[in-house]
Coordinates of C-alpha atoms in Angstrom, one line a residue:
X110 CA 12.3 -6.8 9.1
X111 CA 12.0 -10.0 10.6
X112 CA 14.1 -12.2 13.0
X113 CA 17.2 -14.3 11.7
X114 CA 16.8 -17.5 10.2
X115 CA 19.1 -20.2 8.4
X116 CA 19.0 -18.4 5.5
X117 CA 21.2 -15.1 5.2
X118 CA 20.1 -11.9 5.6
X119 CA 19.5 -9.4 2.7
X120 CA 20.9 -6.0 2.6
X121 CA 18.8 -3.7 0.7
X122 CA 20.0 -0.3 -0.9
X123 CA 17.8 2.4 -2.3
X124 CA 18.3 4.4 -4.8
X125 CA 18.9 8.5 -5.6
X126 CA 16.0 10.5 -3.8
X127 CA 15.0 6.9 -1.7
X128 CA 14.7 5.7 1.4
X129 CA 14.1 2.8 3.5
X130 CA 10.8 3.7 3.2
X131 CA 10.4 2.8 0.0
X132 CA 10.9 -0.9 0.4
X133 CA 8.6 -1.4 3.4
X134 CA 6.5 -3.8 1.3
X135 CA 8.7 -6.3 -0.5
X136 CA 11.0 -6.3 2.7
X137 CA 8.4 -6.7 5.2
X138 CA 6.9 -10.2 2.2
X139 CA 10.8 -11.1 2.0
X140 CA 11.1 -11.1 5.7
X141 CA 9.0 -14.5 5.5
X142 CA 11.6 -16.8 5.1
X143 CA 15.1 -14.3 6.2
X144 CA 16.1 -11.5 7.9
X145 CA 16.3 -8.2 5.9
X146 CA 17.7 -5.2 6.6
X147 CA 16.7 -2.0 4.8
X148 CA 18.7 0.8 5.4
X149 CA 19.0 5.1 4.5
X150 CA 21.8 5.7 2.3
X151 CA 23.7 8.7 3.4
X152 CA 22.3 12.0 2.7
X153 CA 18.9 10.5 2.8
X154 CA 16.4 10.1 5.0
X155 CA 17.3 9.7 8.8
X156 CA 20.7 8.8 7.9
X157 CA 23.4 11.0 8.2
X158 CA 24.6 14.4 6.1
X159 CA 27.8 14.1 4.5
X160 CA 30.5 16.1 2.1
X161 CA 30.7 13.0 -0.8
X162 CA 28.0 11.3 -2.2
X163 CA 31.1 8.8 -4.3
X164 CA 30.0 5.2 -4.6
X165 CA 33.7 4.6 -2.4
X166 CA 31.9 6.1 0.5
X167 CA 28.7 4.8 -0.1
X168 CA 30.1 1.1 -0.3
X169 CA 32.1 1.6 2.8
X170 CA 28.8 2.7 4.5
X171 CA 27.0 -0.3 3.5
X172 CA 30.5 -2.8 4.6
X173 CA 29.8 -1.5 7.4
X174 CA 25.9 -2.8 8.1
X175 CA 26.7 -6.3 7.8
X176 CA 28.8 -9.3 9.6
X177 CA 28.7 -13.0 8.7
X178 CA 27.4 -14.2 5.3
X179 CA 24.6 -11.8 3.4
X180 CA 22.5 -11.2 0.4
X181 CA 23.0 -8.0 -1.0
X182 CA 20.2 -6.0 -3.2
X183 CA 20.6 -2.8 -4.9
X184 CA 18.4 -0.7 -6.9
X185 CA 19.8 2.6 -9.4
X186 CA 22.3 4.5 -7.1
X187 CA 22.1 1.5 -4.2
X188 CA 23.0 -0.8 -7.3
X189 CA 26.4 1.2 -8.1
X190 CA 27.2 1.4 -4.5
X191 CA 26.9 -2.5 -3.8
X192 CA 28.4 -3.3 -7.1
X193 CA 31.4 -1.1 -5.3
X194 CA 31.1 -3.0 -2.5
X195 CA 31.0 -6.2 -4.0
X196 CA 34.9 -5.1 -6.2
X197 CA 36.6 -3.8 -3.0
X198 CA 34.6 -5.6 0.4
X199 CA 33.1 -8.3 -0.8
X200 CA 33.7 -10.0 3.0
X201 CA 30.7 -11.8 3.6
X202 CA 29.0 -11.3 0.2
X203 CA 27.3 -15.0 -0.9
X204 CA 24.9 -13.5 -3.6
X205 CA 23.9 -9.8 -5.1
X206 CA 20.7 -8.4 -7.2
X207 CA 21.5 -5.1 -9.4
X208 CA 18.0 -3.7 -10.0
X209 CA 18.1 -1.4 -13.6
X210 CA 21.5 -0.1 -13.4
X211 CA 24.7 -1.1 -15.1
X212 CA 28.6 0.0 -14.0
X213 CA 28.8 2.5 -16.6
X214 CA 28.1 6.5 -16.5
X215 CA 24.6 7.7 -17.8
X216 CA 23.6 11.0 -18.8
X217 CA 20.2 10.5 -17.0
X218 CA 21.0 13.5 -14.4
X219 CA 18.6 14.5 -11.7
X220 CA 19.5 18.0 -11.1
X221 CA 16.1 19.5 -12.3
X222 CA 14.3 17.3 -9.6
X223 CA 16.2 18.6 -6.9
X224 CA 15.0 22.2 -8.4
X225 CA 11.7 20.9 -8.4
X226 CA 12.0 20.3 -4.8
X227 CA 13.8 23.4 -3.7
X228 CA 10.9 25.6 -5.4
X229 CA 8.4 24.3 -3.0
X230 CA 8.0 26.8 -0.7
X231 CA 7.5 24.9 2.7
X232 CA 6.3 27.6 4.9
X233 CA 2.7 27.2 3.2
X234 CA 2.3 23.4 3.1
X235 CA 0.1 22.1 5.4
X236 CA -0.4 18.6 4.5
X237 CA 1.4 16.3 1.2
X238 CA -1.4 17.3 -1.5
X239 CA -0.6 21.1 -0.5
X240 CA 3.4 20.0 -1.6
X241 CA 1.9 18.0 -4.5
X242 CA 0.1 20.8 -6.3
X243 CA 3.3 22.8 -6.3
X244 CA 5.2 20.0 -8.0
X245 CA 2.8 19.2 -10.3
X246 CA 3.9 22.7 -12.8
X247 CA 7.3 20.9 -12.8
X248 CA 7.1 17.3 -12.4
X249 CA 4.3 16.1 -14.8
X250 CA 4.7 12.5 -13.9
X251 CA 2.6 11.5 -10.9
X252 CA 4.5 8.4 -9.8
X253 CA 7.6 10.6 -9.6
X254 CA 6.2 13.2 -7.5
X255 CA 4.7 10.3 -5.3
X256 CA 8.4 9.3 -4.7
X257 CA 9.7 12.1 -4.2
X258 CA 6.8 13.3 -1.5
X259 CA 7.7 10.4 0.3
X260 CA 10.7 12.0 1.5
X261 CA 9.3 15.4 2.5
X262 CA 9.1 15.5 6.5
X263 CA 5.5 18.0 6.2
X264 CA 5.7 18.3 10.2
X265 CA 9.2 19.7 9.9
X266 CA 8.4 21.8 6.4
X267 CA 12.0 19.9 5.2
X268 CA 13.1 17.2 3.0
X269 CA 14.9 14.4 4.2
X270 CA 17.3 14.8 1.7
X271 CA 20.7 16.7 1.8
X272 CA 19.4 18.4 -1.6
X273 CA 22.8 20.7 -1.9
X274 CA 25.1 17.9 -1.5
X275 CA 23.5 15.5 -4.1
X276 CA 22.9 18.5 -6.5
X277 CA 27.2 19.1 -6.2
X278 CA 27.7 14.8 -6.3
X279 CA 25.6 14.4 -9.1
X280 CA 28.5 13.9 -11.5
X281 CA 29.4 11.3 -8.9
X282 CA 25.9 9.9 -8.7
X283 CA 25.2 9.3 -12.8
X284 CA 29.3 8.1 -13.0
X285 CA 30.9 4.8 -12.1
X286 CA 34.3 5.2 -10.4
X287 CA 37.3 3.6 -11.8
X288 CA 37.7 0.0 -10.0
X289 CA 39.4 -2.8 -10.7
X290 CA 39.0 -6.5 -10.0
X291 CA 36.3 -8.6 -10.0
X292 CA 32.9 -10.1 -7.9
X293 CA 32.9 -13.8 -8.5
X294 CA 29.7 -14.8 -6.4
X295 CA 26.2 -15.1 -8.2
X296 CA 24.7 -11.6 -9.8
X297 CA 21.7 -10.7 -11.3
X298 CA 21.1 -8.1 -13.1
X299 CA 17.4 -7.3 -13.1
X300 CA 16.0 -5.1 -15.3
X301 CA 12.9 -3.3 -16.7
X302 CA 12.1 -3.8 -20.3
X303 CA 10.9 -1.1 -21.0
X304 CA 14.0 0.6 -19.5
X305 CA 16.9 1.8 -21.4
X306 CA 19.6 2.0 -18.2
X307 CA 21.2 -1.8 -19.2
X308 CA 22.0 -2.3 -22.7
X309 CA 23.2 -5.5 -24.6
X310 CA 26.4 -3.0 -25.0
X311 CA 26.8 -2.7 -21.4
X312 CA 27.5 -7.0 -21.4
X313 CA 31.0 -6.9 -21.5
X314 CA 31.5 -4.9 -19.0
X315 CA 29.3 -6.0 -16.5
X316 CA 31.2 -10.0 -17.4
X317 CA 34.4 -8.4 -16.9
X318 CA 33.4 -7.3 -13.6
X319 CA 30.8 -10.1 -12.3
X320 CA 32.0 -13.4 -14.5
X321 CA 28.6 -14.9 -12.8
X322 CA 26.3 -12.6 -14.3
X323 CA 23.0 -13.1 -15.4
X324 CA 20.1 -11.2 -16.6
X325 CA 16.6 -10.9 -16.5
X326 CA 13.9 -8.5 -17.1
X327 CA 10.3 -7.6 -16.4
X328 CA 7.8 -7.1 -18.8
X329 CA 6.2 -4.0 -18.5
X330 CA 8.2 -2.4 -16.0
X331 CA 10.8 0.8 -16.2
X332 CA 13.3 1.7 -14.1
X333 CA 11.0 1.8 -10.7
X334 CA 10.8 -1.8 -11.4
X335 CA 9.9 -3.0 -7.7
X336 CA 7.4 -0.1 -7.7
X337 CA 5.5 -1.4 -11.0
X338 CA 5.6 -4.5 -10.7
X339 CA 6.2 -5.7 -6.7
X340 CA 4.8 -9.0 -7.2
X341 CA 6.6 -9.9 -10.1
X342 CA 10.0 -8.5 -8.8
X343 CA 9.7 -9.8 -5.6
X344 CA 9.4 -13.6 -7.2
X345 CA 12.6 -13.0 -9.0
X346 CA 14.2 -12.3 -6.1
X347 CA 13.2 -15.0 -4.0
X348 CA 13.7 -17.4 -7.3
X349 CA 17.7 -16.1 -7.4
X350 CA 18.3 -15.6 -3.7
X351 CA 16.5 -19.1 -3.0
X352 CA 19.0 -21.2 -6.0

């Protein structure tokens, strides 16, 4: 989204069940004043299928995106992969946003949405409300099934998502890998309040591993904080990325 300016570009990263798409908006308004590049995370939408879904690989996907100085914004999964990035190839890296995740493991898995998915039977869905009314018995919560219908392909009768492989990496996906060293450019942590995925007990680590850290949250917003509140988080960003 947009051409290259003197500012540096910004990377963004999605997270579990995401796309590209999903950012569309707040990288199409961010593109005012930089560059930004949105991209699939592997496994996910037109990006490539894969074996791994480790944060490892996933960093050395996104290393390999950018050249020259860059921005880097992550949101849930995309957040542990640049946080990854940022310990082991931070080449390049001037400032990074963590949207609502922390480098710790969670217990928050996903598995029963990939279920969800698999027990919509394709061959009789003619258009995204046919796909809908299927979910709806086993996803109750309409802004999740409006996510995850973004990454149904109806045309094709597939999802854009390598369900099999993130269903087998999904002790990868809710963990944090073991790394050492630390980030010492600018990070923000930005959060929801009314999520529970950073804790004032998640701190210390996070200052061990990003020394610059700060924090800030939302009001009135969960984990799909750019989702709930777009205006809000996109003033944040520009506020950090701008200091």
């Amino acid at each position: 989204y947009g051409e290259p300016t003197s500012q540096p570009p910004v990377l963004i990263a999605h997270g579990l069940f995401g796309s590209a798409r999903n950012w569309g908006v707040i990288a199409k308004r961010l593109s005012d004043t930089r560059q930004v590049i949105v991209v699939d995370m592997r496994n996910h939408g037109d990006s490539f299928r894969a074996d791994t879904q480790s944060y490892v690989d996933m960093a050395g996907d996104l290393s390999e995106v950018m050249s020259g100085e860059f921005d880097l914004l992550g949101h849930s999964m995309g957040g542990k992969a640049a946080m990854v990035m940022a310990l082991q190839k931070p080449a390049g890296l001037r400032r990074m946003i963590v949207a609502d995740i922390a480098p710790v493991g969670y217990s928050h898995t996903q598995t029963h949405l990939i279920e969800a998915m698999r027990n919509v039977d394709l061959s009789v869905v003619e258009k995204r409300s046919d796909a809908d009314e299927i979910l709806r018995a086993l996803v109750a919560e309409d802004g999740v099934r409006a996510f995850l219908l973004q990454s149904l392909d109806v045309r094709e009768k597939r999802w854009k998502l390598n369900l099999d492989v993130l269903e087998h990496q999904m002790g990868e996906i809710i963990g944090f890998p073991d790394v050492s060293g630390s980030f010492d450019g600018p990070t923000l942590f930005l959060s929801g309040a009314a999520s529970d995925y950073v804790l004032p007990d998640h701190r210390p680590t996070i200052k061990q591993l990003f020394p610059k850290a700060r924090f800030a949250k939302i009001p009135d917003a969960g984990h799909w904080l750019h989702a709930e509140k777009p205006r809000e988080f996109e003033a944040a960003v520009r506020v950090f990325l701008d200091a």
